[in-house]
Amino acid sequence: MLKRVSAHLLRHGISTFESRLCKNDRLFRVHPSVSEALAENRPVVALESTIITHGMPYPHNLSTAKEVEAIVRAEGATPATVGVIQGKVHVGMSSEELDHLARSKTSLKVSRRDLPYAISKGLSGGTTVSGTMIAAHRAGIPVFVTGGVGGVHRDGENSLDVSADLTELGRTPIAVVSAGVKSILDIGRTLEFLETQGVCVATYGTSKNFPAFFSTQSGFTSPYHVCNPEEAAELIAGVLSLGLQSGVLLAVPVPEQHAAAGQQIEEAIQTAVAEASAKGIKGRDVTPFILQKVNELTEGKSLQANIALIHNNAKVGSQIACALSKQMNGRKLRCTTHHLGKHPSDSQSNIVVIGGINVDFIAKGKTDKLLFGQTNPGSVCQSFGGVGRNIADSLSRLGHRPLFISAIGTDSHSDAVLHYCKHMNTRGVARLEEQRTATYCAVITESGELSLGLGDMDIHQQITEHYVSQFEQQLSSASLVCLDGNIPVSTIDYVCSIAKKHAINVWYEPTDSDKACKPFLSEAWKSLSYSSPNLAELRTMNKTLGIPTPEVPPGSVDEVLRCALALSRPLLEHLHCLVVTLGAEGVLVCGEHDAGSVNLQPRKQKRRGQLCALHYPALAVTSEETVNVSGAGDSLAGGMMAGIAQGRDTDSCVQMGLLAARLSLASPHPIAPVLTSDSVDPNKVQAQSWPKPRFMWMD
């Protein structure tokens, strides 16, 4: 019995679960700005929070914390202040969370030892150097800025009072940027202890003098020195590349104009140390007591110098983080240029596709209901997918040769996928060292409905603005650029800025409802020309723009169409055309009215005509014909793009897309190998009866 194409027919492939570089769990909370920066390989700087809870009085602590974050941002990095709030370790904090810690009178000082207790009791506290290092390393942040690190206390050879900061540096591969070690400590023994722990110590600047927090001179020298951010980044990269499980301590001297007060501060420190000893103050209470006493004795000069050196450390540390990010991205993106199937017209490609490339494993059950927790009868096949790859593949089979920009690893999957894509222009595909090619596994029922999907898609975040910018010439001269929702937000913003500058048409393929928002997080969406969302993705776009969003009704086709029209109308203030995929109900094409139809051809000026829509019913497909649904939506988009590029009328473009989608359903591959220009030419496919599309006004 014939049935309409299932709800997945015109979707953009099967929804995927995207692994993130930095995963939140019940104990760790990573701020969205930090997780996004990490996912996109942008520089992040970790910041400790004991300076907020124990280092300075309110409101100096709060203003300093916000100033430091502002300095990090000004240098081009993302700040990630670390702290514990109600038993959760936060990596990156909101303004309200910073204020909460700054005002708290009961916050703990949280080191490695204290983390389990603070978490188990649901307490709040400021993380020390060691506590911050643990959280930063877990989140994947390689650079951490602080004021000064702890050390071996005076008489430490007898008391065994050694800061946990030192042992943490010996077992956690983090670069700590500090102003050295406070002079209240035994600096000589501290350096010896760091050597024993295998910690690389270097002074930042031209001198090897190891600084003593308020003073540029401690009387000791560092084993090494680095002169600038690039040299510091090379040192850190060396530690990370070697896989050493120890950190790097970069000692940054306090700025000279504030070091002038160093002698007065040193004298106050000696007085405070003596008083602490006389009063029997020990352990973790020593440092806060001495800092408070020194601030009183110097009439605030020590606090000013403290703030100045922290500001300086933040600036230097951020510059180092940016240099490290640039170096690491550069190393990852030293790719082998692929000339498989090289074509004389490669350099003249007038369509560019930027997006993901996957190795897909499709497991199809032999029953309509799959039972979890046990083995089900079925078959498993491997194919090559990814939304961007599918669209580029479709266009390549339909007589075009788009430049495809993507990223793969250096594993066995990469060789297989490149061989399979030899008919495509893959010279824009980066082959990255120490990365895994994206893989996706879908479990579907006998009728082709998705039951479960799992994806390893981390490598898509390597399709960075920096890498894509290498193809700016091709982007600037393209007739059409297609972006899929797997690529980073910053890359989408960059391409949209190029499109705006050169009046390039951009097609955005959202891939799933979670990623549909990406261009709409900024003004980038106003540079889009086309998009092909389903209703869930269309709702996400509206929500992201703050537009009231009606629920999709479960009722009749008319109700669904009314909802789709209402959701499309606000976006067409800037987009040229929306292709709304409605699953079993077909396709709704919305845009500017032109001679009783929707004008799909690239616009040459701002919209002047009325808005209208055309509803095209889905094609009839038998359940026996449906092999998999993973590439139907991508085939639809590719077929329509090919028709637009050929200057065809709207009916022909949509019909090409629907025919390509039907071929995809009947193939084990997302894009059917039998796809050709003739196989989707409405004038040559004799057995197809085309129902007249339904016309609707939108204005």
PDB file of N, CA, C and O in Angstrom, residues 337-392:
ATOM      1  N   THR A 337      46.543  18.565   1.316  1.00  0.00           N
ATOM      2  CA  THR A 337      45.623  19.030   0.291  1.00  0.00           C
ATOM      3  C   THR A 337      45.280  17.855  -0.604  1.00  0.00           C
ATOM      4  O   THR A 337      46.148  17.158  -1.096  1.00  0.00           O
ATOM      5  N   HIS A 338      44.002  17.638  -0.791  1.00  0.00           N
ATOM      6  CA  HIS A 338      43.556  16.462  -1.528  1.00  0.00           C
ATOM      7  C   HIS A 338      43.227  16.845  -2.961  1.00  0.00           C
ATOM      8  O   HIS A 338      42.429  17.737  -3.202  1.00  0.00           O
ATOM      9  N   HIS A 339      43.817  16.124  -3.901  1.00  0.00           N
ATOM     10  CA  HIS A 339      43.550  16.391  -5.305  1.00  0.00           C
ATOM     11  C   HIS A 339      42.863  15.183  -5.951  1.00  0.00           C
ATOM     12  O   HIS A 339      42.996  14.949  -7.139  1.00  0.00           O
ATOM     13  N   LEU A 340      42.148  14.418  -5.109  1.00  0.00           N
ATOM     14  CA  LEU A 340      41.449  13.267  -5.662  1.00  0.00           C
ATOM     15  C   LEU A 340      40.410  13.753  -6.670  1.00  0.00           C
ATOM     16  O   LEU A 340      39.609  14.631  -6.377  1.00  0.00           O
ATOM     17  N   GLY A 341      40.423  13.163  -7.840  1.00  0.00           N
ATOM     18  CA  GLY A 341      39.454  13.555  -8.851  1.00  0.00           C
ATOM     19  C   GLY A 341      39.594  15.006  -9.266  1.00  0.00           C
ATOM     20  O   GLY A 341      38.612  15.681  -9.520  1.00  0.00           O
ATOM     21  N   LYS A 342      40.804  15.510  -9.317  1.00  0.00           N
ATOM     22  CA  LYS A 342      41.019  16.921  -9.639  1.00  0.00           C
ATOM     23  C   LYS A 342      40.445  17.234 -11.011  1.00  0.00           C
ATOM     24  O   LYS A 342      40.533  16.459 -11.941  1.00  0.00           O
ATOM     25  N   HIS A 343      39.849  18.387 -11.090  1.00  0.00           N
ATOM     26  CA  HIS A 343      39.121  18.775 -12.294  1.00  0.00           C
ATOM     27  C   HIS A 343      39.641  20.116 -12.776  1.00  0.00           C
ATOM     28  O   HIS A 343      39.954  20.988 -11.977  1.00  0.00           O
ATOM     29  N   PRO A 344      39.761  20.344 -14.084  1.00  0.00           N
ATOM     30  CA  PRO A 344      40.294  21.601 -14.589  1.00  0.00           C
ATOM     31  C   PRO A 344      39.545  22.821 -14.106  1.00  0.00           C
ATOM     32  O   PRO A 344      40.108  23.895 -13.998  1.00  0.00           O
ATOM     33  N   SER A 345      38.252  22.675 -13.780  1.00  0.00           N
ATOM     34  CA  SER A 345      37.468  23.838 -13.386  1.00  0.00           C
ATOM     35  C   SER A 345      37.424  24.040 -11.885  1.00  0.00           C
ATOM     36  O   SER A 345      36.651  24.842 -11.390  1.00  0.00           O
ATOM     37  N   ASP A 346      38.275  23.303 -11.119  1.00  0.00           N
ATOM     38  CA  ASP A 346      38.257  23.423  -9.668  1.00  0.00           C
ATOM     39  C   ASP A 346      38.380  24.866  -9.214  1.00  0.00           C
ATOM     40  O   ASP A 346      37.688  25.320  -8.312  1.00  0.00           O
ATOM     41  N   SER A 347      39.312  25.589  -9.793  1.00  0.00           N
ATOM     42  CA  SER A 347      39.576  26.947  -9.345  1.00  0.00           C
ATOM     43  C   SER A 347      38.445  27.895  -9.710  1.00  0.00           C
ATOM     44  O   SER A 347      38.401  29.026  -9.257  1.00  0.00           O
ATOM     45  N   GLN A 348      37.513  27.420 -10.556  1.00  0.00           N
ATOM     46  CA  GLN A 348      36.430  28.277 -11.007  1.00  0.00           C
ATOM     47  C   GLN A 348      35.087  27.847 -10.419  1.00  0.00           C
ATOM     48  O   GLN A 348      34.036  28.230 -10.936  1.00  0.00           O
ATOM     49  N   SER A 349      35.101  27.049  -9.339  1.00  0.00           N
ATOM     50  CA  SER A 349      33.860  26.627  -8.708  1.00  0.00           C
ATOM     51  C   SER A 349      33.073  27.857  -8.294  1.00  0.00           C
ATOM     52  O   SER A 349      33.589  28.722  -7.601  1.00  0.00           O
ATOM     53  N   ASN A 350      31.800  27.932  -8.716  1.00  0.00           N
ATOM     54  CA  ASN A 350      31.018  29.106  -8.344  1.00  0.00           C
ATOM     55  C   ASN A 350      30.007  28.813  -7.248  1.00  0.00           C
ATOM     56  O   ASN A 350      29.172  29.651  -6.927  1.00  0.00           O
ATOM     57  N   ILE A 351      30.055  27.598  -6.692  1.00  0.00           N
ATOM     58  CA  ILE A 351      29.269  27.255  -5.510  1.00  0.00           C
ATOM     59  C   ILE A 351      30.235  26.734  -4.454  1.00  0.00           C
ATOM     60  O   ILE A 351      31.143  25.959  -4.756  1.00  0.00           O
ATOM     61  N   VAL A 352      30.062  27.165  -3.217  1.00  0.00           N
ATOM     62  CA  VAL A 352      30.894  26.712  -2.108  1.00  0.00           C
ATOM     63  C   VAL A 352      29.982  26.115  -1.046  1.00  0.00           C
ATOM     64  O   VAL A 352      28.964  26.714  -0.681  1.00  0.00           O
ATOM     65  N   VAL A 353      30.325  24.928  -0.557  1.00  0.00           N
ATOM     66  CA  VAL A 353      29.576  24.269   0.514  1.00  0.00           C
ATOM     67  C   VAL A 353      30.511  24.101   1.705  1.00  0.00           C
ATOM     68  O   VAL A 353      31.619  23.575   1.563  1.00  0.00           O
ATOM     69  N   ILE A 354      30.073  24.555   2.874  1.00  0.00           N
ATOM     70  CA  ILE A 354      30.876  24.439   4.099  1.00  0.00           C
ATOM     71  C   ILE A 354      30.058  23.673   5.125  1.00  0.00           C
ATOM     72  O   ILE A 354      28.951  24.103   5.493  1.00  0.00           O
ATOM     73  N   GLY A 355      30.579  22.541   5.574  1.00  0.00           N
ATOM     74  CA  GLY A 355      29.821  21.758   6.543  1.00  0.00           C
ATOM     75  C   GLY A 355      30.483  20.451   6.905  1.00  0.00           C
ATOM     76  O   GLY A 355      31.649  20.212   6.613  1.00  0.00           O
ATOM     77  N   GLY A 356      29.707  19.588   7.548  1.00  0.00           N
ATOM     78  CA  GLY A 356      30.242  18.363   8.115  1.00  0.00           C
ATOM     79  C   GLY A 356      30.350  17.220   7.134  1.00  0.00           C
ATOM     80  O   GLY A 356      29.673  17.172   6.106  1.00  0.00           O
ATOM     81  N   ILE A 357      31.245  16.299   7.466  1.00  0.00           N
ATOM     82  CA  ILE A 357      31.418  15.066   6.695  1.00  0.00           C
ATOM     83  C   ILE A 357      31.488  13.927   7.711  1.00  0.00           C
ATOM     84  O   ILE A 357      32.245  13.990   8.671  1.00  0.00           O
ATOM     85  N   ASN A 358      30.660  12.928   7.552  1.00  0.00           N
ATOM     86  CA  ASN A 358      30.561  11.828   8.514  1.00  0.00           C
ATOM     87  C   ASN A 358      30.726  10.477   7.838  1.00  0.00           C
ATOM     88  O   ASN A 358      30.442  10.335   6.656  1.00  0.00           O
ATOM     89  N   VAL A 359      31.139   9.498   8.638  1.00  0.00           N
ATOM     90  CA  VAL A 359      30.987   8.099   8.244  1.00  0.00           C
ATOM     91  C   VAL A 359      29.758   7.599   8.994  1.00  0.00           C
ATOM     92  O   VAL A 359      29.707   7.647  10.228  1.00  0.00           O
ATOM     93  N   ASP A 360      28.741   7.170   8.263  1.00  0.00           N
ATOM     94  CA  ASP A 360      27.475   6.754   8.857  1.00  0.00           C
ATOM     95  C   ASP A 360      27.373   5.234   8.933  1.00  0.00           C
ATOM     96  O   ASP A 360      27.780   4.522   8.005  1.00  0.00           O
ATOM     97  N   PHE A 361      26.822   4.772  10.032  1.00  0.00           N
ATOM     98  CA  PHE A 361      26.495   3.347  10.179  1.00  0.00           C
ATOM     99  C   PHE A 361      24.981   3.272  10.400  1.00  0.00           C
ATOM    100  O   PHE A 361      24.469   3.788  11.402  1.00  0.00           O
ATOM    101  N   ILE A 362      24.283   2.673   9.461  1.00  0.00           N
ATOM    102  CA  ILE A 362      22.830   2.588   9.528  1.00  0.00           C
ATOM    103  C   ILE A 362      22.443   1.161   9.897  1.00  0.00           C
ATOM    104  O   ILE A 362      22.725   0.211   9.158  1.00  0.00           O
ATOM    105  N   ALA A 363      21.827   1.017  11.061  1.00  0.00           N
ATOM    106  CA  ALA A 363      21.350  -0.285  11.527  1.00  0.00           C
ATOM    107  C   ALA A 363      19.829  -0.310  11.375  1.00  0.00           C
ATOM    108  O   ALA A 363      19.125   0.466  12.022  1.00  0.00           O
ATOM    109  N   LYS A 364      19.339  -1.167  10.473  1.00  0.00           N
ATOM    110  CA  LYS A 364      17.903  -1.221  10.199  1.00  0.00           C
ATOM    111  C   LYS A 364      17.314  -2.514  10.741  1.00  0.00           C
ATOM    112  O   LYS A 364      17.760  -3.618  10.394  1.00  0.00           O
ATOM    113  N   GLY A 365      16.316  -2.369  11.612  1.00  0.00           N
ATOM    114  CA  GLY A 365      15.661  -3.542  12.164  1.00  0.00           C
ATOM    115  C   GLY A 365      14.719  -4.191  11.176  1.00  0.00           C
ATOM    116  O   GLY A 365      14.300  -3.570  10.191  1.00  0.00           O
ATOM    117  N   LYS A 366      14.376  -5.436  11.444  1.00  0.00           N
ATOM    118  CA  LYS A 366      13.446  -6.160  10.576  1.00  0.00           C
ATOM    119  C   LYS A 366      12.027  -6.126  11.122  1.00  0.00           C
ATOM    120  O   LYS A 366      11.142  -6.815  10.622  1.00  0.00           O
ATOM    121  N   THR A 367      11.841  -5.315  12.169  1.00  0.00           N
ATOM    122  CA  THR A 367      10.501  -5.143  12.742  1.00  0.00           C
ATOM    123  C   THR A 367      10.235  -3.657  12.920  1.00  0.00           C
ATOM    124  O   THR A 367      11.161  -2.845  12.944  1.00  0.00           O
ATOM    125  N   ASP A 368       8.951  -3.307  13.054  1.00  0.00           N
ATOM    126  CA  ASP A 368       8.598  -1.901  13.227  1.00  0.00           C
ATOM    127  C   ASP A 368       8.817  -1.430  14.658  1.00  0.00           C
ATOM    128  O   ASP A 368       8.865  -0.228  14.916  1.00  0.00           O
ATOM    129  N   LYS A 369       8.935  -2.364  15.595  1.00  0.00           N
ATOM    130  CA  LYS A 369       9.186  -1.998  16.985  1.00  0.00           C
ATOM    131  C   LYS A 369      10.467  -2.662  17.443  1.00  0.00           C
ATOM    132  O   LYS A 369      10.581  -3.897  17.422  1.00  0.00           O
ATOM    133  N   LEU A 370      11.450  -1.852  17.842  1.00  0.00           N
ATOM    134  CA  LEU A 370      12.721  -2.390  18.319  1.00  0.00           C
ATOM    135  C   LEU A 370      12.708  -2.474  19.836  1.00  0.00           C
ATOM    136  O   LEU A 370      12.235  -1.559  20.521  1.00  0.00           O
ATOM    137  N   LEU A 371      13.219  -3.550  20.362  1.00  0.00           N
ATOM    138  CA  LEU A 371      13.239  -3.774  21.810  1.00  0.00           C
ATOM    139  C   LEU A 371      14.629  -3.453  22.344  1.00  0.00           C
ATOM    140  O   LEU A 371      15.615  -4.072  21.935  1.00  0.00           O
ATOM    141  N   PHE A 372      14.705  -2.475  23.233  1.00  0.00           N
ATOM    142  CA  PHE A 372      15.990  -2.093  23.800  1.00  0.00           C
ATOM    143  C   PHE A 372      16.381  -3.060  24.916  1.00  0.00           C
ATOM    144  O   PHE A 372      15.534  -3.618  25.610  1.00  0.00           O
ATOM    145  N   GLY A 373      17.679  -3.256  25.070  1.00  0.00           N
ATOM    146  CA  GLY A 373      18.176  -4.176  26.087  1.00  0.00           C
ATOM    147  C   GLY A 373      18.359  -5.583  25.581  1.00  0.00           C
ATOM    148  O   GLY A 373      18.722  -6.479  26.350  1.00  0.00           O
ATOM    149  N   GLN A 374      18.104  -5.806  24.304  1.00  0.00           N
ATOM    150  CA  GLN A 374      18.308  -7.133  23.733  1.00  0.00           C
ATOM    151  C   GLN A 374      18.640  -6.996  22.251  1.00  0.00           C
ATOM    152  O   GLN A 374      18.525  -5.934  21.656  1.00  0.00           O
ATOM    153  N   THR A 375      19.110  -8.098  21.672  1.00  0.00           N
ATOM    154  CA  THR A 375      19.495  -8.095  20.266  1.00  0.00           C
ATOM    155  C   THR A 375      18.256  -8.196  19.387  1.00  0.00           C
ATOM    156  O   THR A 375      17.401  -9.054  19.598  1.00  0.00           O
ATOM    157  N   ASN A 376      18.172  -7.315  18.394  1.00  0.00           N
ATOM    158  CA  ASN A 376      17.072  -7.318  17.442  1.00  0.00           C
ATOM    159  C   ASN A 376      17.586  -7.780  16.080  1.00  0.00           C
ATOM    160  O   ASN A 376      18.700  -7.412  15.684  1.00  0.00           O
ATOM    161  N   PRO A 377      16.810  -8.538  15.341  1.00  0.00           N
ATOM    162  CA  PRO A 377      17.244  -8.930  13.991  1.00  0.00           C
ATOM    163  C   PRO A 377      17.275  -7.711  13.073  1.00  0.00           C
ATOM    164  O   PRO A 377      16.418  -6.825  13.164  1.00  0.00           O
ATOM    165  N   GLY A 378      18.251  -7.647  12.220  1.00  0.00           N
ATOM    166  CA  GLY A 378      18.349  -6.509  11.319  1.00  0.00           C
ATOM    167  C   GLY A 378      19.604  -6.577  10.469  1.00  0.00           C
ATOM    168  O   GLY A 378      20.283  -7.604  10.407  1.00  0.00           O
ATOM    169  N   SER A 379      19.907  -5.474   9.813  1.00  0.00           N
ATOM    170  CA  SER A 379      21.095  -5.390   8.974  1.00  0.00           C
ATOM    171  C   SER A 379      21.816  -4.080   9.269  1.00  0.00           C
ATOM    172  O   SER A 379      21.204  -3.092   9.682  1.00  0.00           O
ATOM    173  N   VAL A 380      23.136  -4.074   9.060  1.00  0.00           N
ATOM    174  CA  VAL A 380      23.957  -2.883   9.306  1.00  0.00           C
ATOM    175  C   VAL A 380      24.763  -2.589   8.055  1.00  0.00           C
ATOM    176  O   VAL A 380      25.395  -3.485   7.485  1.00  0.00           O
ATOM    177  N   CYS A 381      24.722  -1.330   7.624  1.00  0.00           N
ATOM    178  CA  CYS A 381      25.535  -0.956   6.476  1.00  0.00           C
ATOM    179  C   CYS A 381      26.268   0.353   6.766  1.00  0.00           C
ATOM    180  O   CYS A 381      25.830   1.153   7.591  1.00  0.00           O
ATOM    181  N   GLN A 382      27.373   0.515   6.101  1.00  0.00           N
ATOM    182  CA  GLN A 382      28.171   1.737   6.246  1.00  0.00           C
ATOM    183  C   GLN A 382      27.971   2.617   5.024  1.00  0.00           C
ATOM    184  O   GLN A 382      27.893   2.133   3.902  1.00  0.00           O
ATOM    185  N   SER A 383      27.869   3.927   5.281  1.00  0.00           N
ATOM    186  CA  SER A 383      27.786   4.869   4.173  1.00  0.00           C
ATOM    187  C   SER A 383      28.496   6.148   4.588  1.00  0.00           C
ATOM    188  O   SER A 383      28.997   6.253   5.706  1.00  0.00           O
ATOM    189  N   PHE A 384      28.544   7.097   3.688  1.00  0.00           N
ATOM    190  CA  PHE A 384      29.260   8.344   3.961  1.00  0.00           C
ATOM    191  C   PHE A 384      28.275   9.495   3.886  1.00  0.00           C
ATOM    192  O   PHE A 384      27.581   9.675   2.880  1.00  0.00           O
ATOM    193  N   GLY A 385      28.189  10.250   4.989  1.00  0.00           N
ATOM    194  CA  GLY A 385      27.199  11.309   5.078  1.00  0.00           C
ATOM    195  C   GLY A 385      27.769  12.610   5.608  1.00  0.00           C
ATOM    196  O   GLY A 385      28.915  12.959   5.324  1.00  0.00           O
ATOM    197  N   GLY A 386      26.976  13.284   6.416  1.00  0.00           N
ATOM    198  CA  GLY A 386      27.283  14.644   6.840  1.00  0.00           C
ATOM    199  C   GLY A 386      26.496  15.598   5.957  1.00  0.00           C
ATOM    200  O   GLY A 386      26.497  15.453   4.721  1.00  0.00           O
ATOM    201  N   VAL A 387      25.809  16.551   6.564  1.00  0.00           N
ATOM    202  CA  VAL A 387      24.905  17.410   5.793  1.00  0.00           C
ATOM    203  C   VAL A 387      25.641  18.156   4.686  1.00  0.00           C
ATOM    204  O   VAL A 387      25.227  18.158   3.526  1.00  0.00           O
ATOM    205  N   GLY A 388      26.748  18.798   5.034  1.00  0.00           N
ATOM    206  CA  GLY A 388      27.508  19.530   4.027  1.00  0.00           C
ATOM    207  C   GLY A 388      27.992  18.612   2.916  1.00  0.00           C
ATOM    208  O   GLY A 388      27.897  18.936   1.726  1.00  0.00           O
ATOM    209  N   ARG A 389      28.539  17.448   3.313  1.00  0.00           N
ATOM    210  CA  ARG A 389      29.037  16.493   2.307  1.00  0.00           C
ATOM    211  C   ARG A 389      27.907  16.021   1.406  1.00  0.00           C
ATOM    212  O   ARG A 389      28.071  15.906   0.183  1.00  0.00           O
ATOM    213  N   ASN A 390      26.744  15.732   1.998  1.00  0.00           N
ATOM    214  CA  ASN A 390      25.610  15.254   1.207  1.00  0.00           C
ATOM    215  C   ASN A 390      25.186  16.275   0.154  1.00  0.00           C
ATOM    216  O   ASN A 390      24.920  15.923  -1.002  1.00  0.00           O
ATOM    217  N   ILE A 391      25.118  17.534   0.557  1.00  0.00           N
ATOM    218  CA  ILE A 391      24.692  18.570  -0.390  1.00  0.00           C
ATOM    219  C   ILE A 391      25.737  18.742  -1.496  1.00  0.00           C
ATOM    220  O   ILE A 391      25.402  18.869  -2.675  1.00  0.00           O
ATOM    221  N   ALA A 392      27.021  18.754  -1.097  1.00  0.00           N
ATOM    222  CA  ALA A 392      28.083  18.874  -2.104  1.00  0.00           C
ATOM    223  C   ALA A 392      28.076  17.669  -3.046  1.00  0.00           C
ATOM    224  O   ALA A 392      28.300  17.807  -4.262  1.00  0.00           O
TER     225      ALA A 392
END
